[in-house]
Coordinates of N, CA, C and O in Angstrom, one line a residue:
M1 N -0.2 -11.6 -14.6 CA -0.4 -10.2 -15.0 C -0.8 -9.3 -13.9 O -0.5 -8.1 -13.8
L2 N -1.4 -9.9 -12.9 CA -1.9 -9.1 -11.7 C -0.8 -8.6 -10.9 O -0.9 -7.5 -10.3
I3 N 0.3 -9.3 -10.8 CA 1.4 -8.8 -9.9 C 2.4 -7.9 -10.7 O 3.1 -7.1 -10.2
V4 N 2.3 -8.0 -12.0 CA 3.3 -7.2 -12.9 C 3.0 -5.7 -12.8 O 3.9 -4.9 -12.6
I5 N 1.8 -5.3 -12.8 CA 1.4 -3.9 -12.8 C 1.8 -3.2 -11.5 O 2.5 -2.2 -11.5
P6 N 1.5 -3.8 -10.3 CA 1.9 -3.2 -9.1 C 3.4 -3.1 -8.9 O 4.0 -2.2 -8.4
M7 N 4.1 -4.1 -9.4 CA 5.6 -4.1 -9.4 C 6.2 -3.1 -10.2 O 7.2 -2.4 -9.9
M8 N 5.6 -2.8 -11.4 CA 6.1 -1.7 -12.3 C 5.8 -0.4 -11.6 O 6.7 0.5 -11.6
I9 N 4.7 -0.2 -11.0 CA 4.4 1.1 -10.3 C 5.4 1.3 -9.1 O 5.9 2.3 -8.9
E10 N 5.6 0.2 -8.4 CA 6.6 0.3 -7.3 C 8.0 0.6 -7.7 O 8.7 1.5 -7.2
S11 N 8.4 0.0 -8.8 CA 9.8 0.2 -9.3 C 10.0 1.7 -9.8 O 11.1 2.2 -9.9
L12 N 8.9 2.3 -10.2 CA 8.9 3.7 -10.7 C 8.8 4.7 -9.6 O 9.3 5.8 -9.7
T13 N 8.1 4.4 -8.6 CA 7.8 5.4 -7.5 C 8.7 5.3 -6.3 O 9.0 6.3 -5.7
I14 N 9.2 4.1 -5.9 CA 10.0 4.0 -4.7 C 11.3 4.9 -4.8 O 11.6 5.6 -3.9
P15 N 12.0 4.9 -5.9 CA 13.2 5.7 -6.0 C 12.9 7.2 -5.8 O 13.8 8.0 -5.4
L16 N 11.7 7.7 -6.1 CA 11.4 9.1 -6.0 C 11.4 9.6 -4.5 O 11.7 10.7 -4.2
F17 N 11.0 8.7 -3.6 CA 11.0 9.1 -2.2 C 11.8 8.3 -1.2 O 11.9 8.7 -0.1
Y18 N 12.6 7.3 -1.7 CA 13.4 6.5 -0.8 C 14.5 7.3 -0.2 O 14.6 7.3 1.0
R19 N 15.3 7.9 -1.0 CA 16.4 8.7 -0.4 C 16.0 10.1 0.1 O 16.3 10.4 1.2
P20 N 15.2 10.8 -0.6 CA 14.8 12.2 -0.1 C 14.0 12.2 1.2 O 14.2 13.0 2.1
L21 N 13.0 11.3 1.2 CA 12.1 11.3 2.4 C 12.5 10.4 3.5 O 12.3 10.6 4.7
L22 N 13.1 9.2 3.1 CA 13.4 8.2 4.1 C 14.9 8.1 4.4 O 15.4 7.4 5.2
G23 N 15.7 8.9 3.7 CA 17.1 9.0 4.0 C 17.9 7.7 3.6 O 19.0 7.5 4.0
G24 N 17.3 6.9 2.7 CA 17.9 5.7 2.3 C 17.9 4.6 3.3 O 18.6 3.6 3.2
D25 N 17.1 4.7 4.4 CA 17.1 3.8 5.5 C 16.0 2.7 5.2 O 14.8 3.1 5.0
A26 N 16.4 1.5 5.1 CA 15.4 0.4 4.8 C 14.3 0.3 5.9 O 13.2 -0.1 5.5
R27 N 14.6 0.7 7.1 CA 13.6 0.6 8.1 C 12.4 1.5 7.8 O 11.2 1.2 8.1
G28 N 12.7 2.6 7.2 CA 11.6 3.5 6.8 C 10.7 2.9 5.8 O 9.4 3.1 5.8
M29 N 11.2 2.1 4.9 CA 10.4 1.4 3.9 C 9.5 0.4 4.6 O 8.4 0.1 4.2
L30 N 10.0 -0.3 5.6 CA 9.2 -1.2 6.4 C 8.0 -0.5 7.1 O 6.9 -1.1 7.1
Y31 N 8.3 0.7 7.6 CA 7.2 1.4 8.2 C 6.1 1.8 7.2 O 4.9 1.7 7.4
V32 N 6.6 2.3 6.0 CA 5.7 2.6 4.9 C 4.8 1.4 4.5 O 3.6 1.5 4.4
A33 N 5.5 0.2 4.4 CA 4.7 -1.0 4.0 C 3.7 -1.3 5.1 O 2.6 -1.7 4.8
G34 N 4.1 -1.2 6.3 CA 3.2 -1.5 7.4 C 2.0 -0.6 7.4 O 0.8 -1.1 7.6
V35 N 2.2 0.7 7.2 CA 1.1 1.6 7.2 C 0.2 1.3 6.0 O -1.1 1.4 6.2
L36 N 0.7 1.0 4.9 CA -0.1 0.7 3.7 C -0.9 -0.6 3.9 O -2.0 -0.7 3.5
M37 N -0.3 -1.6 4.6 CA -1.1 -2.8 4.9 C -2.3 -2.5 5.9 O -3.3 -3.0 5.7
V38 N -2.0 -1.6 6.9 CA -3.1 -1.3 7.8 C -4.2 -0.5 7.0 O -5.4 -0.8 7.2
I39 N -3.8 0.4 6.1 CA -4.8 1.1 5.3 C -5.6 0.1 4.4 O -6.8 0.2 4.3
G40 N -4.9 -0.8 3.8 CA -5.5 -1.8 3.0 C -6.5 -2.7 3.8 O -7.6 -3.0 3.3
T41 N -6.2 -3.0 5.0 CA -7.1 -3.8 5.9 C -8.3 -3.0 6.2 O -9.4 -3.5 6.1
A42 N -8.2 -1.7 6.5 CA -9.3 -0.9 6.8 C -10.3 -0.8 5.6 O -11.5 -0.9 5.8
V43 N -9.7 -0.6 4.5 CA -10.5 -0.4 3.3 C -11.2 -1.7 2.9 O -12.4 -1.7 2.6
T44 N -10.5 -2.9 3.1 CA -11.1 -4.2 2.8 C -12.3 -4.4 3.8 O -13.4 -4.9 3.4
L45 N -12.1 -4.1 5.1 CA -13.2 -4.3 6.0 C -14.4 -3.4 5.7 O -15.5 -3.8 5.9
R46 N -14.1 -2.2 5.3 CA -15.2 -1.2 5.0 C -16.0 -1.7 3.8 O -17.2 -1.7 3.8
V47 N -15.3 -2.2 2.8 CA -16.0 -2.7 1.6 C -16.8 -3.9 2.0 O -17.9 -4.1 1.5
G48 N -16.3 -4.8 2.8 CA -17.0 -6.0 3.3 C -18.3 -5.6 4.0 O -19.4 -6.2 3.8
N49 N -18.2 -4.6 4.9 CA -19.4 -4.1 5.6 C -20.4 -3.5 4.7 O -21.6 -3.6 4.9
M50 N -19.9 -2.7 3.7 CA -20.9 -2.1 2.8 C -21.6 -3.2 1.9 O -22.8 -3.0 1.6
A51 N -20.9 -4.2 1.6 CA -21.5 -5.3 0.8 C -22.6 -6.0 1.7 O -23.7 -6.4 1.2
K52 N -22.4 -6.2 2.9 CA -23.3 -6.8 3.8 C -24.6 -6.0 4.0 O -25.7 -6.5 4.0
R53 N -24.4 -4.6 4.1 CA -25.5 -3.7 4.2 C -26.4 -3.7 2.9 O -27.6 -3.7 3.0
S54 N -25.7 -3.8 1.8 CA -26.5 -3.8 0.5 C -27.3 -5.0 0.3 O -28.4 -5.0 -0.3
V55 N -26.8 -6.2 0.8 CA -27.5 -7.5 0.7 C -28.7 -7.5 1.6 O -29.7 -8.0 1.3
A56 N -28.5 -6.9 2.8 CA -29.6 -6.9 3.8 C -30.7 -5.9 3.5 O -31.8 -6.1 3.9
A57 N -30.4 -4.9 2.7 CA -31.4 -3.9 2.3 C -32.3 -4.4 1.3 O -33.0 -5.1 1.0

């Protein structure tokens, strides 16, 4: 069930900006995926640091 909800969101939102913003070029989608992965990494590291601070306090 955890993978189903993100896949449904993806299948509903990707067609909205794939052709208009990316011109239908698959390389653009790879760039979008890479940027989202970097953002996810930054948020994960931030949450980890915040958890360490709350335990130390």
